[in-house]
């Protein structure tokens, strides 16, 4: 499914929520694991020793918006989403779901997002603020890994999220 946000009839904050949702739900599509000492020119994050780096993609499958009022973007607007997760060859490997709440409409806008990823081996939790969501989805952003289950038990680290390309985003997950 390809999403063209520029021609989409949603109001600007809704387009921003769609972009943010697409970004966050794509976080954990399994792809080859790079060595811990690999370099990443897209992130300012230094990789600590004994870290695991995973590059991922994903696509939005379902989304529902809950606006506070009909007069335009407002603090408290919420979007709830689900996404299928795919590896580098396009095989579906998991599913994710979460929600984002608008915390600021002025000065580029901001959302607080909470997402859970159901993956082979366990679940992973990610959360954080996303800035620059008005008038459209942010070009890129970073969020925190706050925990997990199974293989991801007590996971920590961060996620660098790249821009939307052809309806999907590329993510670099830094697990400590």
Short mmCIF file of N, CA and C in Angstrom, two decimals:
data_model
loop_
_atom_site.label_atom_id
_atom_site.label_comp_id
_atom_site.label_asym_id
_atom_site.label_seq_id
_atom_site.Cartn_x
_atom_site.Cartn_y
_atom_site.Cartn_z
N UNK A 1 0.84 -1.17 0.00
CA UNK A 1 0.00 0.00 0.00
C UNK A 1 0.88 1.23 0.00
N UNK A 2 0.74 2.08 -0.95
CA UNK A 2 1.52 3.31 -1.04
C UNK A 2 0.65 4.46 -0.55
N UNK A 3 1.23 5.30 0.29
CA UNK A 3 0.50 6.42 0.86
C UNK A 3 1.15 7.70 0.37
N UNK A 4 0.39 8.54 -0.32
CA UNK A 4 0.88 9.81 -0.78
C UNK A 4 0.29 10.87 0.13
N UNK A 5 1.07 11.34 1.09
CA UNK A 5 0.56 12.27 2.09
C UNK A 5 0.30 13.66 1.52
N UNK A 6 0.98 14.03 0.46
CA UNK A 6 0.79 15.37 -0.10
C UNK A 6 -0.59 15.52 -0.73
N UNK A 7 -1.15 14.46 -1.30
CA UNK A 7 -2.44 14.58 -1.94
C UNK A 7 -3.57 14.02 -1.09
N UNK A 8 -3.26 13.60 0.12
CA UNK A 8 -4.27 13.01 0.99
C UNK A 8 -5.17 14.12 1.52
N UNK A 9 -6.49 13.91 1.59
CA UNK A 9 -7.42 14.97 1.98
C UNK A 9 -7.48 15.24 3.48
N UNK A 10 -6.66 14.59 4.29
CA UNK A 10 -6.70 14.81 5.74
C UNK A 10 -6.23 16.21 6.07
N UNK A 11 -6.68 16.71 7.19
CA UNK A 11 -6.16 17.98 7.66
C UNK A 11 -4.69 17.74 8.06
N UNK A 12 -3.86 18.79 8.18
CA UNK A 12 -2.43 18.62 8.40
C UNK A 12 -2.07 17.74 9.60
N UNK A 13 -2.71 17.88 10.74
CA UNK A 13 -2.31 17.08 11.90
C UNK A 13 -2.63 15.62 11.67
N UNK A 14 -3.71 15.34 10.94
CA UNK A 14 -4.03 13.95 10.64
C UNK A 14 -3.00 13.36 9.70
N UNK A 15 -2.52 14.12 8.75
CA UNK A 15 -1.44 13.65 7.88
C UNK A 15 -0.19 13.40 8.71
N UNK A 16 0.05 14.25 9.69
CA UNK A 16 1.19 14.06 10.57
C UNK A 16 1.04 12.78 11.36
N UNK A 17 -0.15 12.52 11.88
CA UNK A 17 -0.37 11.29 12.64
C UNK A 17 -0.16 10.08 11.75
N UNK A 18 -0.62 10.13 10.51
CA UNK A 18 -0.43 9.02 9.59
C UNK A 18 1.05 8.77 9.36
N UNK A 19 1.81 9.84 9.16
CA UNK A 19 3.25 9.68 8.95
C UNK A 19 3.93 9.12 10.18
N UNK A 20 3.57 9.63 11.34
CA UNK A 20 4.16 9.14 12.58
C UNK A 20 3.78 7.69 12.81
N UNK A 21 2.52 7.36 12.57
CA UNK A 21 2.09 5.98 12.74
C UNK A 21 2.85 5.07 11.79
N UNK A 22 2.96 5.47 10.53
CA UNK A 22 3.70 4.66 9.57
C UNK A 22 5.13 4.47 10.06
N UNK A 23 5.71 5.54 10.58
CA UNK A 23 7.08 5.46 11.06
C UNK A 23 7.22 4.49 12.22
N UNK A 24 6.37 4.64 13.20
CA UNK A 24 6.53 3.83 14.39
C UNK A 24 6.17 2.37 14.18
N UNK A 25 5.19 2.11 13.36
CA UNK A 25 4.77 0.73 13.17
C UNK A 25 5.75 -0.05 12.33
N UNK A 26 6.61 0.63 11.63
CA UNK A 26 7.58 -0.06 10.79
C UNK A 26 8.85 -0.43 11.53
N UNK A 27 8.92 -0.15 12.79
CA UNK A 27 10.17 -0.29 13.54
C UNK A 27 10.81 -1.67 13.51
N UNK A 28 10.07 -2.73 13.55
CA UNK A 28 10.70 -4.00 13.81
C UNK A 28 10.51 -5.08 12.76
N UNK A 29 10.55 -4.76 11.52
CA UNK A 29 10.55 -5.79 10.49
C UNK A 29 11.96 -6.34 10.42
N UNK A 30 12.13 -7.61 10.68
CA UNK A 30 13.47 -8.20 10.80
C UNK A 30 14.25 -8.06 9.51
N UNK A 31 15.50 -7.72 9.64
CA UNK A 31 16.44 -7.63 8.53
C UNK A 31 17.78 -8.12 9.04
N UNK A 32 18.77 -8.26 8.17
CA UNK A 32 20.07 -8.75 8.64
C UNK A 32 20.63 -7.89 9.78
N UNK A 33 21.26 -8.53 10.72
CA UNK A 33 21.86 -7.85 11.86
C UNK A 33 23.27 -7.45 11.49
N UNK A 34 23.57 -6.17 11.66
CA UNK A 34 24.91 -5.67 11.37
C UNK A 34 25.82 -5.93 12.56
N UNK A 35 27.11 -6.07 12.34
CA UNK A 35 28.04 -6.24 13.45
C UNK A 35 27.99 -5.05 14.39
N UNK A 36 28.32 -5.27 15.65
CA UNK A 36 28.26 -4.21 16.66
C UNK A 36 29.19 -3.06 16.33
N UNK A 37 30.26 -3.30 15.60
CA UNK A 37 31.20 -2.23 15.30
C UNK A 37 30.91 -1.56 13.95
N UNK A 38 29.77 -1.87 13.33
CA UNK A 38 29.41 -1.25 12.06
C UNK A 38 29.13 0.23 12.26
N UNK A 39 29.33 1.02 11.23
CA UNK A 39 29.07 2.44 11.33
C UNK A 39 27.73 2.76 10.71
N UNK A 40 27.10 3.81 11.18
CA UNK A 40 25.82 4.26 10.66
C UNK A 40 25.91 5.76 10.43
N UNK A 41 25.93 6.18 9.19
CA UNK A 41 26.08 7.60 8.89
C UNK A 41 24.79 8.38 9.09
N UNK A 42 23.66 7.70 9.41
CA UNK A 42 22.38 8.39 9.56
C UNK A 42 22.05 8.72 10.99
N UNK A 43 22.86 8.37 11.95
CA UNK A 43 22.53 8.61 13.35
C UNK A 43 23.73 9.14 14.10
N UNK A 44 23.46 10.04 15.02
CA UNK A 44 24.52 10.59 15.84
C UNK A 44 24.80 9.71 17.05
N UNK A 45 24.05 8.60 17.21
CA UNK A 45 24.22 7.74 18.36
C UNK A 45 25.47 6.89 18.24
N UNK A 46 26.28 6.87 19.28
CA UNK A 46 27.42 5.97 19.33
C UNK A 46 26.91 4.60 19.78
N UNK A 47 27.45 3.55 19.20
CA UNK A 47 27.02 2.20 19.55
C UNK A 47 27.95 1.65 20.63
N UNK A 48 27.43 1.32 21.81
CA UNK A 48 28.27 0.77 22.86
C UNK A 48 28.71 -0.65 22.51
N UNK A 49 29.78 -1.11 23.14
CA UNK A 49 30.22 -2.49 22.94
C UNK A 49 29.11 -3.42 23.38
N UNK A 50 29.08 -4.62 22.80
CA UNK A 50 28.06 -5.63 23.10
C UNK A 50 26.67 -5.19 22.69
N UNK A 51 26.56 -4.29 21.73
CA UNK A 51 25.24 -3.86 21.27
C UNK A 51 24.83 -4.68 20.05
N UNK A 52 23.57 -4.62 19.72
CA UNK A 52 23.00 -5.29 18.56
C UNK A 52 22.31 -4.23 17.72
N UNK A 53 22.59 -4.20 16.44
CA UNK A 53 22.00 -3.22 15.53
C UNK A 53 21.15 -3.97 14.51
N UNK A 54 19.89 -3.54 14.36
CA UNK A 54 18.96 -4.18 13.43
C UNK A 54 18.38 -3.11 12.52
N UNK A 55 18.38 -3.35 11.21
CA UNK A 55 17.77 -2.45 10.25
C UNK A 55 16.43 -3.03 9.83
N UNK A 56 15.37 -2.20 9.83
CA UNK A 56 14.00 -2.69 9.67
C UNK A 56 13.17 -1.84 8.72
N UNK A 57 12.05 -2.41 8.22
CA UNK A 57 11.05 -1.67 7.44
C UNK A 57 9.65 -2.16 7.83
N UNK A 58 8.62 -1.42 7.46
CA UNK A 58 7.25 -1.85 7.75
C UNK A 58 6.22 -0.98 7.06
N UNK A 59 4.97 -1.45 7.08
CA UNK A 59 3.87 -0.74 6.41
C UNK A 59 2.62 -0.69 7.28
N UNK A 60 1.96 0.45 7.25
CA UNK A 60 0.72 0.66 8.00
C UNK A 60 -0.38 -0.25 7.45
N UNK A 61 -1.10 -0.96 8.34
CA UNK A 61 -2.19 -1.84 7.94
C UNK A 61 -3.56 -1.28 8.32
N UNK A 62 -3.64 -0.57 9.44
CA UNK A 62 -4.93 -0.06 9.91
C UNK A 62 -4.67 1.14 10.82
N UNK A 63 -5.55 2.14 10.73
CA UNK A 63 -5.40 3.33 11.57
C UNK A 63 -6.76 3.97 11.80
N UNK A 64 -6.99 4.41 13.04
CA UNK A 64 -8.21 5.13 13.40
C UNK A 64 -7.81 6.39 14.15
N UNK A 65 -8.47 7.51 13.80
CA UNK A 65 -8.17 8.79 14.45
C UNK A 65 -9.32 9.19 15.37
N UNK A 66 -8.95 9.82 16.46
CA UNK A 66 -9.92 10.31 17.44
C UNK A 66 -9.63 11.79 17.70
N UNK A 67 -10.21 12.70 16.87
CA UNK A 67 -9.97 14.13 17.07
C UNK A 67 -10.72 14.64 18.30
N UNK A 68 -10.13 15.61 18.95
CA UNK A 68 -10.77 16.24 20.11
C UNK A 68 -11.96 17.08 19.66
N UNK A 69 -11.81 17.79 18.55
CA UNK A 69 -12.92 18.57 18.01
C UNK A 69 -12.81 18.61 16.50
N UNK A 70 -13.86 19.08 15.83
CA UNK A 70 -13.88 19.09 14.37
C UNK A 70 -13.35 20.38 13.76
N UNK A 71 -12.95 21.33 14.58
CA UNK A 71 -12.51 22.62 14.06
C UNK A 71 -11.05 22.65 13.63
N UNK A 72 -10.33 21.56 13.79
CA UNK A 72 -8.93 21.52 13.36
C UNK A 72 -8.06 20.81 14.37
N UNK A 73 -6.76 20.77 14.09
CA UNK A 73 -5.84 20.08 15.00
C UNK A 73 -5.90 20.65 16.41
N UNK A 74 -5.89 19.74 17.40
CA UNK A 74 -5.98 20.15 18.80
C UNK A 74 -5.09 19.28 19.67
N UNK A 75 -4.65 19.86 20.77
CA UNK A 75 -3.95 19.08 21.77
C UNK A 75 -4.89 17.98 22.24
N UNK A 76 -4.40 16.76 22.31
CA UNK A 76 -5.22 15.63 22.73
C UNK A 76 -5.75 14.78 21.58
N UNK A 77 -5.62 15.24 20.32
CA UNK A 77 -5.99 14.38 19.19
C UNK A 77 -5.19 13.09 19.30
N UNK A 78 -5.82 11.97 18.95
CA UNK A 78 -5.15 10.67 19.11
C UNK A 78 -5.32 9.83 17.85
N UNK A 79 -4.32 9.03 17.57
CA UNK A 79 -4.41 8.05 16.49
C UNK A 79 -3.97 6.69 17.05
N UNK A 80 -4.70 5.65 16.67
CA UNK A 80 -4.39 4.28 17.09
C UNK A 80 -4.10 3.50 15.82
N UNK A 81 -3.04 2.69 15.82
CA UNK A 81 -2.63 2.04 14.58
C UNK A 81 -2.13 0.62 14.81
N UNK A 82 -2.13 -0.12 13.70
CA UNK A 82 -1.59 -1.48 13.63
C UNK A 82 -0.81 -1.59 12.33
N UNK A 83 0.26 -2.34 12.35
CA UNK A 83 1.08 -2.47 11.16
C UNK A 83 1.60 -3.89 11.04
N UNK A 84 1.79 -4.32 9.79
CA UNK A 84 2.48 -5.59 9.55
C UNK A 84 3.97 -5.28 9.42
N UNK A 85 4.79 -6.21 9.87
CA UNK A 85 6.24 -6.03 9.87
C UNK A 85 6.85 -7.01 8.88
N UNK A 86 7.82 -6.53 8.09
CA UNK A 86 8.41 -7.33 7.02
C UNK A 86 9.94 -7.28 7.06
N UNK A 87 10.56 -8.39 6.66
CA UNK A 87 12.02 -8.41 6.58
C UNK A 87 12.47 -7.78 5.26
N UNK A 88 13.77 -7.77 5.03
CA UNK A 88 14.33 -7.11 3.86
C UNK A 88 13.86 -7.74 2.55
N UNK A 89 13.42 -9.00 2.57
CA UNK A 89 12.95 -9.66 1.35
C UNK A 89 11.43 -9.57 1.19
N UNK A 90 10.74 -8.90 2.12
CA UNK A 90 9.31 -8.71 2.02
C UNK A 90 8.47 -9.72 2.77
N UNK A 91 9.09 -10.68 3.45
CA UNK A 91 8.35 -11.66 4.24
C UNK A 91 7.80 -11.03 5.51
N UNK A 92 6.51 -11.26 5.80
CA UNK A 92 5.92 -10.75 7.03
C UNK A 92 6.48 -11.55 8.20
N UNK A 93 6.99 -10.82 9.22
CA UNK A 93 7.61 -11.46 10.38
C UNK A 93 6.99 -11.07 11.70
N UNK A 94 6.01 -10.18 11.69
CA UNK A 94 5.40 -9.76 12.95
C UNK A 94 4.32 -8.73 12.75
N UNK A 95 3.91 -8.18 13.87
CA UNK A 95 2.84 -7.18 13.89
C UNK A 95 3.13 -6.21 15.02
N UNK A 96 2.65 -5.00 14.88
CA UNK A 96 2.83 -4.00 15.91
C UNK A 96 1.58 -3.15 16.05
N UNK A 97 1.43 -2.52 17.19
CA UNK A 97 0.31 -1.61 17.41
C UNK A 97 0.69 -0.56 18.43
N UNK A 98 0.02 0.58 18.36
CA UNK A 98 0.32 1.62 19.32
C UNK A 98 -0.60 2.81 19.14
N UNK A 99 -0.25 3.89 19.84
CA UNK A 99 -1.03 5.13 19.74
C UNK A 99 -0.12 6.34 19.91
N UNK A 100 -0.53 7.44 19.29
CA UNK A 100 0.17 8.71 19.42
C UNK A 100 -0.87 9.76 19.83
N UNK A 101 -0.49 10.65 20.74
CA UNK A 101 -1.36 11.73 21.20
C UNK A 101 -0.69 13.06 20.91
N UNK A 102 -1.42 13.97 20.27
CA UNK A 102 -0.88 15.30 19.98
C UNK A 102 -0.71 16.06 21.29
N UNK A 103 0.50 16.56 21.51
CA UNK A 103 0.79 17.32 22.72
C UNK A 103 0.98 18.80 22.43
N UNK A 104 1.27 19.13 21.16
CA UNK A 104 1.46 20.53 20.77
C UNK A 104 1.10 20.67 19.30
N UNK A 105 0.35 21.72 18.95
CA UNK A 105 -0.01 21.98 17.57
C UNK A 105 0.87 23.08 16.99
N UNK A 106 1.23 24.09 17.79
CA UNK A 106 2.05 25.21 17.34
C UNK A 106 3.51 24.81 17.19
N UNK A 107 4.27 25.66 16.53
CA UNK A 107 5.73 25.49 16.40
C UNK A 107 6.11 24.12 15.83
N UNK A 108 5.44 23.67 14.79
CA UNK A 108 5.77 22.40 14.15
C UNK A 108 5.06 21.20 14.71
N UNK A 109 4.41 21.34 15.85
CA UNK A 109 3.65 20.25 16.44
C UNK A 109 4.52 19.18 17.08
N UNK A 110 3.90 18.38 17.96
CA UNK A 110 4.59 17.28 18.63
C UNK A 110 3.57 16.23 19.05
N UNK A 111 4.02 14.99 19.11
CA UNK A 111 3.19 13.88 19.56
C UNK A 111 3.99 13.01 20.52
N UNK A 112 3.30 12.42 21.50
CA UNK A 112 3.89 11.40 22.38
C UNK A 112 3.34 10.06 21.89
N UNK A 113 4.25 9.12 21.60
CA UNK A 113 3.85 7.84 21.02
C UNK A 113 4.32 6.67 21.87
N UNK A 114 3.47 5.63 21.94
CA UNK A 114 3.76 4.39 22.67
C UNK A 114 3.43 3.23 21.73
N UNK A 115 4.39 2.33 21.50
CA UNK A 115 4.22 1.27 20.52
C UNK A 115 4.73 -0.06 21.09
N UNK A 116 4.02 -1.16 20.80
CA UNK A 116 4.45 -2.52 21.17
C UNK A 116 4.59 -3.34 19.90
N UNK A 117 5.69 -4.08 19.80
CA UNK A 117 5.98 -4.92 18.64
C UNK A 117 5.93 -6.38 19.06
N UNK A 118 5.13 -7.18 18.36
CA UNK A 118 5.04 -8.61 18.60
C UNK A 118 5.90 -9.27 17.53
N UNK A 119 6.99 -9.91 17.97
CA UNK A 119 8.00 -10.46 17.07
C UNK A 119 8.33 -11.89 17.42
N UNK A 120 8.95 -12.61 16.51
CA UNK A 120 9.45 -13.93 16.87
C UNK A 120 10.42 -13.78 18.04
N UNK A 121 10.18 -14.48 19.12
CA UNK A 121 11.08 -14.40 20.26
C UNK A 121 10.65 -13.45 21.36
N UNK A 122 9.63 -12.63 21.16
CA UNK A 122 9.20 -11.74 22.23
C UNK A 122 8.59 -10.45 21.73
N UNK A 123 8.43 -9.52 22.66
CA UNK A 123 7.86 -8.21 22.35
C UNK A 123 8.87 -7.14 22.72
N UNK A 124 8.76 -6.00 22.05
CA UNK A 124 9.64 -4.86 22.31
C UNK A 124 8.78 -3.63 22.46
N UNK A 125 9.08 -2.79 23.47
CA UNK A 125 8.34 -1.55 23.73
C UNK A 125 9.20 -0.36 23.34
N UNK A 126 8.58 0.62 22.65
CA UNK A 126 9.26 1.84 22.22
C UNK A 126 8.34 3.02 22.54
N UNK A 127 8.92 4.12 22.98
CA UNK A 127 8.13 5.32 23.22
C UNK A 127 8.97 6.55 23.06
N UNK A 128 8.30 7.69 22.89
CA UNK A 128 9.01 8.95 22.83
C UNK A 128 8.22 10.05 22.17
N UNK A 129 8.80 11.22 22.17
CA UNK A 129 8.22 12.40 21.54
C UNK A 129 8.68 12.45 20.09
N UNK A 130 7.78 12.87 19.23
CA UNK A 130 8.09 13.08 17.82
C UNK A 130 7.76 14.54 17.52
N UNK A 131 8.73 15.29 17.01
CA UNK A 131 8.57 16.71 16.75
C UNK A 131 8.49 16.97 15.25
N UNK A 132 7.95 18.12 14.87
CA UNK A 132 7.86 18.49 13.46
C UNK A 132 6.80 17.72 12.70
N UNK A 133 5.66 17.47 13.33
CA UNK A 133 4.59 16.68 12.72
C UNK A 133 3.55 17.54 11.99
N UNK A 134 3.65 18.87 12.07
CA UNK A 134 2.74 19.77 11.38
C UNK A 134 3.59 20.62 10.44
N UNK A 135 3.33 20.63 9.14
CA UNK A 135 2.10 20.23 8.48
C UNK A 135 2.09 18.78 8.00
N UNK A 136 3.15 18.04 8.15
CA UNK A 136 3.16 16.66 7.67
C UNK A 136 4.05 15.80 8.53
N UNK A 137 4.30 14.58 8.09
CA UNK A 137 5.11 13.67 8.90
C UNK A 137 6.55 14.17 9.04
N UNK A 138 7.20 13.87 10.15
CA UNK A 138 8.58 14.31 10.35
C UNK A 138 9.52 13.61 9.39
N UNK A 139 10.58 14.31 9.00
CA UNK A 139 11.57 13.72 8.10
C UNK A 139 12.26 12.54 8.77
N UNK A 140 12.70 12.69 9.99
CA UNK A 140 13.32 11.62 10.75
C UNK A 140 13.24 11.97 12.24
N UNK A 141 13.40 10.96 13.10
CA UNK A 141 13.36 11.19 14.54
C UNK A 141 13.97 10.00 15.27
N UNK A 142 14.18 10.17 16.57
CA UNK A 142 14.71 9.12 17.44
C UNK A 142 13.75 8.90 18.60
N UNK A 143 13.56 7.63 19.00
CA UNK A 143 12.75 7.26 20.16
C UNK A 143 13.52 6.27 21.03
N UNK A 144 13.03 6.06 22.25
CA UNK A 144 13.70 5.18 23.21
C UNK A 144 13.07 3.80 23.26
N UNK A 145 13.91 2.79 23.39
CA UNK A 145 13.46 1.43 23.67
C UNK A 145 13.36 1.35 25.19
N UNK A 146 12.18 1.00 25.69
CA UNK A 146 11.95 1.05 27.14
C UNK A 146 11.85 -0.33 27.80
N UNK A 147 11.83 -1.40 27.01
CA UNK A 147 11.77 -2.74 27.60
C UNK A 147 11.25 -3.75 26.62
N UNK A 148 11.05 -4.96 27.13
CA UNK A 148 10.53 -6.01 26.27
C UNK A 148 10.33 -7.30 27.03
N UNK A 149 9.96 -8.35 26.28
CA UNK A 149 9.76 -9.67 26.85
C UNK A 149 10.55 -10.68 26.03
N UNK A 150 10.72 -11.90 26.56
CA UNK A 150 11.41 -12.95 25.84
C UNK A 150 12.82 -12.54 25.47
N UNK A 151 13.15 -12.67 24.21
CA UNK A 151 14.47 -12.30 23.71
C UNK A 151 14.81 -10.84 23.99
N UNK A 152 13.80 -10.00 24.15
CA UNK A 152 14.00 -8.57 24.39
C UNK A 152 13.79 -8.18 25.85
N UNK A 153 13.81 -9.16 26.75
CA UNK A 153 13.62 -8.90 28.18
C UNK A 153 14.60 -7.82 28.65
N UNK A 154 14.07 -6.79 29.28
CA UNK A 154 14.84 -5.66 29.81
C UNK A 154 15.62 -4.90 28.74
N UNK A 155 15.14 -4.93 27.51
CA UNK A 155 15.82 -4.24 26.41
C UNK A 155 15.91 -2.74 26.67
N UNK A 156 17.00 -2.16 26.25
CA UNK A 156 17.23 -0.72 26.30
C UNK A 156 17.93 -0.33 25.02
N UNK A 157 17.86 0.93 24.69
CA UNK A 157 18.51 1.43 23.50
C UNK A 157 17.69 2.52 22.86
N UNK A 158 17.88 2.70 21.55
CA UNK A 158 17.16 3.74 20.84
C UNK A 158 16.86 3.28 19.42
N UNK A 159 15.97 4.03 18.78
CA UNK A 159 15.58 3.76 17.40
C UNK A 159 15.74 5.05 16.61
N UNK A 160 16.51 4.98 15.53
CA UNK A 160 16.60 6.12 14.61
C UNK A 160 15.68 5.81 13.44
N UNK A 161 14.73 6.72 13.15
CA UNK A 161 13.71 6.52 12.13
C UNK A 161 13.98 7.47 10.97
N UNK A 162 14.14 6.90 9.77
CA UNK A 162 14.38 7.70 8.57
C UNK A 162 13.10 8.21 7.95
N UNK A 163 13.20 8.98 6.87
CA UNK A 163 12.02 9.55 6.21
C UNK A 163 11.19 8.48 5.49
N UNK A 164 9.93 8.81 5.19
CA UNK A 164 9.04 7.91 4.45
C UNK A 164 9.49 7.88 2.99
N UNK A 165 9.65 6.66 2.45
CA UNK A 165 9.98 6.46 1.05
C UNK A 165 9.05 5.37 0.52
N UNK A 166 8.27 5.67 -0.51
CA UNK A 166 7.33 4.70 -1.09
C UNK A 166 6.41 4.07 -0.05
N UNK A 167 5.91 4.84 0.88
CA UNK A 167 4.95 4.35 1.88
C UNK A 167 5.55 3.55 3.01
N UNK A 168 6.86 3.49 3.12
CA UNK A 168 7.52 2.74 4.20
C UNK A 168 8.67 3.57 4.77
N UNK A 169 9.12 3.18 5.94
CA UNK A 169 10.27 3.83 6.57
C UNK A 169 11.34 2.80 6.86
N UNK A 170 12.58 3.26 6.89
CA UNK A 170 13.69 2.42 7.31
C UNK A 170 14.07 2.85 8.72
N UNK A 171 14.33 1.87 9.58
CA UNK A 171 14.65 2.12 10.98
C UNK A 171 15.96 1.44 11.35
N UNK A 172 16.71 2.10 12.20
CA UNK A 172 17.91 1.48 12.75
C UNK A 172 17.69 1.35 14.25
N UNK A 173 17.65 0.11 14.73
CA UNK A 173 17.40 -0.20 16.14
C UNK A 173 18.74 -0.47 16.80
N UNK A 174 19.02 0.27 17.88
CA UNK A 174 20.24 0.07 18.66
C UNK A 174 19.86 -0.56 19.99
N UNK A 175 20.06 -1.86 20.13
CA UNK A 175 19.79 -2.56 21.39
C UNK A 175 21.07 -2.63 22.20
N UNK A 176 20.99 -2.30 23.48
CA UNK A 176 22.16 -2.38 24.37
C UNK A 176 22.17 -3.71 25.07
#
